[in-house]
Amino acid sequence: MDQFLLRQGRRSGCAATLLAACLCVSVLCAPGVFAKDKKKEAVVVPVPDLLMDGGRKLSFERMFSAEQEVKPKRGFFTKVVDVVIGAPDFHYMVRPYSVAIDSKSRIIVTDPGAHGVHIFDFEKQKYKFLSRRDTGKNPLVAPQCVAVDAQDNIYVTDSEAGKIFVFQPSGKFERAIGSLKYGEGFFKRPTGIAIDSEAQHIYVSDTLRDQIFEMDMQGSVLRKIGKRGTGNGEFNLPTELRLYGNNLAVVDAMNFRVQVFDKNGEFQYAIGKLGDAVGAMFRPKGVGFDSEGNLYVVDGSWSVVQVFNRGGQLLYYFGQLGTAPATFQLPTGLVIDAQNRIFVVDSFNRRVQVFHYYGTNGATGGRRQ
């Protein structure tokens, strides 16, 4: 039957054209096909700025969740074609987890629920989805955390495969770090990852080993940081990492704190403790630093982002449980770009939200993390 329809279509080009034209006319004549339904339009309530001492403030900028939001707006005739042959299928976030920003301001989001990685390029209005789920060798199973190097190569940890996947800036798969014989991974559960492009080193947390591995770019282990415990320099299920200057921040999840080391693995200071008071932590997730060196910590359980200075003093926090803009449901990853824009992965709401921190005297500049 399918072959008959195909042949019939080839022989009846004029009839097919006429049918399409009739459909288009019907669509064009149908009242309100492309008219906006004012009754169904969502009312967008502006999110007020969070104003602080010294002229500092935090502003909500936007949120996004799907490929469709990157692409140019579909024109009138494109919508006609959509009605005739059906609208295209767009990728959307399922269970996003981690986020990184490259030098071209592309937003890279891991999505274990979709078994892949989203790349949003709003400046060029382009989108790409990286997936290796169905490949026979080195399949990408559960992408967890993501980082980029100075050349915009993309590094993704896979918590189930036990490997680090490396992609070129174009999205082409390059190699897997930690791939052993018979397809097994070297790491028990790799989670956080950070790249020191200057030193050509990779830092990765192995959560089930309670250690941080420092490696060269080929994956050879140079140093192991930490062991299981509760003291300084010890971990209980370390997860996310963040490099900022000479500092390496480690989320020490089940010790309910963030520990900061220098790049040689020497302990510097720790922030956080278990509790239900402001400034305490219960489920710390993503971390980042703004241009003033303040530490941002996502708390997935409390649906907030808390901001501390080096001394551990809570400066401010934002967010609460909800689905409206500037509210969260299980926030996870976080990254801060060179303009002090804060990208927060709002996992259960299937989106990324963007905020902008204006520092003392309105300063917004920083370094790329």
Coordinates of C-alpha atoms in Angstrom, one line a residue:
M1 CA 0.0 0.0 0.0
D2 CA 2.8 2.4 0.9
Q3 CA 4.5 1.7 -2.5
F4 CA 1.2 2.3 -4.3
L5 CA 0.8 5.7 -2.5
L6 CA 4.3 6.6 -3.4
R7 CA 3.9 5.8 -7.0
Q8 CA 0.5 7.4 -7.1
G9 CA 2.1 10.6 -5.7
R10 CA 4.8 10.7 -8.4
R11 CA 2.3 10.2 -11.2
S12 CA -0.2 12.8 -9.9
G13 CA 2.0 15.8 -9.3
C14 CA -0.7 18.2 -10.6
A15 CA -3.3 16.7 -8.4
A16 CA -1.1 16.9 -5.3
T17 CA -0.3 20.5 -6.1
L18 CA -4.0 21.3 -6.4
L19 CA -4.8 19.5 -3.2
A20 CA -2.1 21.5 -1.3
A21 CA -3.3 24.7 -2.8
C22 CA -6.9 23.9 -1.8
L23 CA -5.7 23.1 1.7
C24 CA -3.8 26.3 1.9
V25 CA -6.8 28.3 0.8
S26 CA -8.9 26.6 3.4
V27 CA -6.4 27.4 6.0
L28 CA -6.1 31.0 4.9
C29 CA -9.9 31.4 4.9
A30 CA -10.4 29.7 8.2
P31 CA -11.2 32.5 10.7
G32 CA -8.7 32.8 13.6
V33 CA -6.3 30.0 12.5
F34 CA -3.3 32.1 13.3
A35 CA -5.1 34.7 15.4
K36 CA -3.9 35.0 19.0
D37 CA -6.3 33.7 21.6
K38 CA -6.2 36.5 24.0
K39 CA -8.1 34.5 26.6
K40 CA -5.4 31.9 26.6
E41 CA -2.4 34.2 26.7
A42 CA -0.4 33.8 29.9
V43 CA -0.2 36.9 32.0
V44 CA 3.5 37.6 32.6
V45 CA 4.0 39.2 36.0
P46 CA 7.3 41.1 36.2
V47 CA 9.8 39.8 38.7
P48 CA 10.9 42.6 41.0
D49 CA 14.7 43.2 41.3
L50 CA 16.3 42.1 44.6
L51 CA 17.9 45.3 45.9
M52 CA 20.9 45.2 48.2
D53 CA 23.3 47.6 50.0
G54 CA 26.0 49.4 48.0
G55 CA 23.9 49.7 44.9
R56 CA 24.0 45.9 44.3
K57 CA 21.0 44.1 42.8
L58 CA 19.9 40.9 41.3
S59 CA 17.6 40.9 38.3
F60 CA 15.6 38.1 36.7
E61 CA 16.2 38.0 32.9
R62 CA 14.5 35.0 31.3
M63 CA 14.0 31.3 31.3
F64 CA 14.0 28.7 28.5
S65 CA 13.3 25.0 28.1
A66 CA 13.1 23.9 24.4
E67 CA 14.8 24.1 21.0
Q68 CA 11.8 26.0 19.7
E69 CA 12.8 29.1 21.8
V70 CA 16.1 29.3 20.0
K71 CA 15.0 29.1 16.4
P72 CA 13.7 32.2 14.6
K73 CA 9.9 32.8 14.8
R74 CA 8.0 30.8 12.3
G75 CA 6.6 32.9 9.5
F76 CA 3.1 32.9 8.1
F77 CA 3.7 30.5 5.2
T78 CA 5.8 28.2 7.4
K79 CA 2.8 28.0 9.7
V80 CA 0.6 27.1 6.6
V81 CA 3.0 24.3 5.8
D82 CA 2.8 23.1 9.5
V83 CA -1.0 22.9 9.2
V84 CA -0.7 20.9 5.9
I85 CA 2.0 18.5 6.8
G86 CA 2.4 18.8 10.5
A87 CA 4.7 20.9 12.7
P88 CA 8.3 19.7 13.3
D89 CA 9.2 17.9 16.5
F90 CA 11.4 20.1 18.7
H91 CA 13.7 18.9 21.4
Y92 CA 12.9 19.9 25.0
M93 CA 14.3 19.4 28.4
V94 CA 13.2 16.3 30.3
R95 CA 15.4 16.2 33.4
P96 CA 18.2 18.7 33.0
Y97 CA 21.0 18.7 35.5
S98 CA 24.2 20.7 34.8
V99 CA 25.0 23.8 32.7
A100 CA 28.1 25.4 31.2
I101 CA 28.8 28.4 29.1
D102 CA 31.5 28.5 26.3
S103 CA 33.4 31.5 24.9
K104 CA 30.7 32.1 22.3
S105 CA 28.0 32.3 24.9
R106 CA 26.5 29.0 23.9
I107 CA 24.5 27.4 26.8
I108 CA 25.3 23.7 27.2
V109 CA 22.9 21.7 29.4
T110 CA 23.2 18.0 30.3
D111 CA 19.9 16.1 30.4
P112 CA 20.0 12.5 31.9
G113 CA 16.2 12.3 31.2
A114 CA 16.8 12.8 27.5
H115 CA 20.1 10.8 27.5
G116 CA 21.9 13.7 25.8
V117 CA 23.2 17.2 25.9
H118 CA 21.4 20.4 24.7
I119 CA 23.4 23.2 23.1
F120 CA 21.5 26.5 22.9
D121 CA 23.0 29.3 20.8
F122 CA 20.7 32.2 21.1
E123 CA 23.0 34.7 19.3
K124 CA 23.1 32.6 16.1
Q125 CA 19.6 31.2 16.7
K126 CA 20.9 27.6 16.5
Y127 CA 20.4 24.5 18.5
K128 CA 22.1 21.1 18.6
F129 CA 21.4 17.9 20.6
L130 CA 24.3 15.6 21.4
S131 CA 23.4 11.9 21.8
R132 CA 25.3 8.6 21.8
R133 CA 22.7 6.4 23.5
D134 CA 22.3 4.0 20.5
T135 CA 26.0 3.7 19.6
G136 CA 27.6 0.3 20.1
K137 CA 30.9 1.6 21.5
N138 CA 31.0 4.1 24.3
P139 CA 27.3 5.0 24.5
L140 CA 26.4 8.1 26.5
V141 CA 24.0 6.7 29.1
A142 CA 23.5 9.2 31.9
P143 CA 25.2 12.6 31.2
Q144 CA 25.7 14.3 34.5
C145 CA 28.0 17.3 34.7
V146 CA 29.5 19.4 32.0
A147 CA 32.5 21.7 31.5
V148 CA 34.3 23.4 28.6
D149 CA 38.0 24.1 28.0
A150 CA 39.5 27.3 26.4
Q151 CA 39.0 25.9 22.9
D152 CA 35.3 25.2 23.7
N153 CA 35.7 21.4 23.7
I154 CA 32.9 19.9 25.8
Y155 CA 33.5 17.4 28.6
V156 CA 30.6 15.4 30.0
T157 CA 30.7 13.0 32.9
D158 CA 28.5 9.9 32.6
S159 CA 27.6 8.6 36.1
E160 CA 26.4 5.2 34.9
A161 CA 29.1 4.5 32.2
G162 CA 31.9 5.6 34.5
K163 CA 33.5 7.7 31.8
I164 CA 34.1 11.3 30.6
F165 CA 32.9 12.0 27.1
V166 CA 34.7 14.7 25.1
F167 CA 33.1 16.4 22.2
Q168 CA 34.5 19.0 19.8
P169 CA 32.9 22.5 19.7
S170 CA 30.9 21.3 16.7
G171 CA 29.4 18.6 18.7
K172 CA 31.3 15.8 17.1
F173 CA 32.3 13.0 19.5
E174 CA 36.1 12.9 20.0
R175 CA 36.9 10.4 22.7
A176 CA 36.0 8.8 26.0
I177 CA 38.3 9.2 29.0
G178 CA 38.3 6.3 31.5
S179 CA 37.2 3.7 29.0
L180 CA 38.6 0.3 30.0
K181 CA 38.5 -3.1 28.3
Y182 CA 35.1 -4.7 27.6
G183 CA 33.5 -1.3 27.7
E184 CA 33.8 -0.7 31.4
G185 CA 34.6 2.7 32.9
F186 CA 37.5 3.6 35.2
F187 CA 35.4 5.7 37.6
K188 CA 32.8 4.3 40.0
R189 CA 30.5 7.3 39.7
P190 CA 32.0 10.4 38.1
T191 CA 30.0 13.5 38.8
G192 CA 31.5 17.0 38.9
I193 CA 34.1 18.1 36.4
A194 CA 36.4 21.2 35.9
I195 CA 39.0 22.0 33.3
D196 CA 42.2 23.9 34.0
S197 CA 43.1 24.8 30.4
E198 CA 46.3 26.7 31.4
A199 CA 47.8 23.7 33.2
Q200 CA 46.1 21.2 30.9
H201 CA 44.5 19.4 33.8
I202 CA 41.1 17.8 34.4
Y203 CA 39.5 17.6 37.8
V204 CA 36.7 15.1 38.3
S205 CA 34.9 14.0 41.5
D206 CA 34.3 10.2 41.9
T207 CA 31.4 10.3 44.3
L208 CA 31.5 6.7 45.4
R209 CA 35.2 6.8 46.0
D210 CA 34.9 10.0 48.0
Q211 CA 37.9 11.5 46.1
I212 CA 38.8 14.1 43.5
F213 CA 41.0 12.9 40.6
E214 CA 43.4 15.4 39.0
M215 CA 44.4 14.1 35.6
D216 CA 46.2 15.3 32.5
M217 CA 44.2 15.8 29.3
Q218 CA 44.8 12.2 28.2
G219 CA 43.3 10.9 31.4
S220 CA 46.4 9.8 33.3
V221 CA 45.9 10.3 37.1
L222 CA 48.3 12.9 38.5
R223 CA 46.9 13.3 42.0
K224 CA 44.1 12.1 44.3
I225 CA 42.5 14.6 46.7
G226 CA 40.7 13.6 49.8
K227 CA 39.3 10.5 51.4
R228 CA 36.1 9.5 53.2
G229 CA 35.5 11.4 56.5
T230 CA 34.2 14.6 58.0
G231 CA 37.4 16.5 58.6
N232 CA 39.0 19.2 56.5
G233 CA 40.0 17.8 53.1
E234 CA 37.8 14.7 53.7
F235 CA 34.5 13.9 51.8
N236 CA 31.2 12.2 52.2
L237 CA 29.9 11.8 48.6
P238 CA 31.5 14.8 46.8
T239 CA 29.6 15.9 43.7
E240 CA 29.9 19.2 41.8
L241 CA 33.2 21.1 41.2
R242 CA 34.0 24.6 40.2
L243 CA 37.4 26.2 39.3
Y244 CA 37.8 29.9 39.9
G245 CA 41.2 31.3 39.6
N246 CA 43.4 29.2 41.9
N247 CA 40.4 27.9 43.9
L248 CA 38.7 24.6 43.4
A249 CA 35.3 24.4 45.1
V250 CA 34.0 20.9 45.9
V251 CA 30.4 20.2 46.9
D252 CA 30.8 17.8 49.9
A253 CA 27.2 16.7 49.6
M254 CA 26.6 14.5 52.7
N255 CA 28.8 16.6 54.9
F256 CA 26.4 19.5 53.9
R257 CA 29.1 21.9 53.0
V258 CA 31.3 23.2 50.2
Q259 CA 35.1 22.8 50.6
V260 CA 37.6 25.0 48.8
F261 CA 41.1 23.9 47.8
D262 CA 43.9 25.4 45.8
K263 CA 44.8 23.7 42.6
N264 CA 47.4 21.6 44.3
G265 CA 44.7 20.0 46.5
E266 CA 45.6 21.9 49.7
F267 CA 42.5 22.7 51.9
Q268 CA 41.7 26.5 52.1
Y269 CA 38.3 26.9 53.8
A270 CA 34.8 25.4 54.1
I271 CA 31.4 26.9 54.1
G272 CA 28.1 25.4 55.3
K273 CA 26.7 23.0 57.8
L274 CA 23.6 20.9 58.3
G275 CA 20.6 22.7 59.7
D276 CA 17.3 24.3 59.0
A277 CA 18.4 27.9 59.6
V278 CA 19.3 30.5 57.0
G279 CA 22.8 29.8 55.8
A280 CA 22.8 26.1 56.5
M281 CA 22.7 23.5 53.8
F282 CA 20.6 20.4 53.3
R283 CA 21.0 19.3 49.7
P284 CA 23.9 21.4 48.1
K285 CA 24.1 21.0 44.3
G286 CA 25.7 23.4 41.8
V287 CA 28.3 26.0 42.8
G288 CA 29.8 29.1 41.2
F289 CA 31.7 32.4 41.9
D290 CA 30.7 35.9 40.8
S291 CA 33.2 38.6 39.8
E292 CA 33.6 39.6 43.4
G293 CA 34.6 36.1 44.5
N294 CA 31.3 35.4 46.3
L295 CA 30.3 31.7 46.4
Y296 CA 26.9 30.7 45.1
V297 CA 25.4 27.4 46.3
V298 CA 22.2 25.8 45.0
D299 CA 20.2 23.9 47.6
G300 CA 17.9 21.5 45.8
S301 CA 15.8 20.6 48.8
W302 CA 15.0 24.2 49.8
S303 CA 14.7 25.5 46.2
V304 CA 17.0 28.4 46.8
V305 CA 20.4 29.8 45.8
Q306 CA 22.5 31.0 48.7
V307 CA 25.4 33.5 48.3
F308 CA 28.3 33.5 50.8
N309 CA 31.5 35.5 51.1
R310 CA 34.8 33.8 51.8
G311 CA 34.3 34.0 55.5
G312 CA 31.1 32.0 55.2
Q313 CA 28.8 34.9 55.9
L314 CA 25.5 34.6 54.1
L315 CA 25.1 37.7 51.9
Y316 CA 21.7 37.0 50.3
Y317 CA 19.6 34.3 48.8
F318 CA 17.0 34.0 46.1
G319 CA 14.3 31.6 45.0
Q320 CA 11.5 29.6 46.6
L321 CA 9.5 26.5 45.8
G322 CA 7.2 27.0 42.8
T323 CA 6.7 27.1 39.1
A324 CA 6.5 30.8 38.4
P325 CA 9.6 32.7 37.1
A326 CA 12.4 33.0 39.8
T327 CA 11.0 30.0 41.7
F328 CA 12.4 26.5 41.5
Q329 CA 11.5 22.8 41.9
L330 CA 14.7 20.9 42.7
P331 CA 17.3 23.3 41.2
T332 CA 20.6 21.5 40.4
G333 CA 23.3 23.0 38.2
L334 CA 24.6 26.6 38.2
V335 CA 27.2 28.6 36.2
I336 CA 28.1 32.3 36.2
D337 CA 29.4 33.9 33.0
A338 CA 31.8 36.8 32.5
Q339 CA 29.0 39.3 32.7
N340 CA 27.8 38.0 36.1
R341 CA 24.7 36.3 34.5
I342 CA 23.7 33.4 36.7
F343 CA 22.3 30.3 34.9
V344 CA 20.3 28.0 37.2
V345 CA 19.1 24.6 36.1
D346 CA 15.5 24.2 37.4
S347 CA 15.3 20.5 37.0
F348 CA 11.8 19.5 37.9
N349 CA 10.4 22.5 36.1
R350 CA 12.4 21.4 33.0
R351 CA 14.0 24.7 32.3
V352 CA 17.0 27.0 32.9
Q353 CA 16.5 30.3 34.5
V354 CA 18.8 33.3 34.0
F355 CA 19.5 36.0 36.5
H356 CA 21.9 39.0 36.4
Y357 CA 24.0 40.2 39.3
Y358 CA 25.0 43.9 39.4
G359 CA 27.8 44.3 41.9
T360 CA 29.1 47.3 43.8
N361 CA 28.5 50.5 41.7
G362 CA 26.7 48.4 39.1
A363 CA 29.8 46.4 38.1
T364 CA 29.0 43.3 36.0
G365 CA 32.3 42.0 34.7
G366 CA 33.9 38.8 35.8
R367 CA 35.9 35.8 34.5
R368 CA 34.5 32.9 32.6
Q369 CA 34.2 29.8 34.7

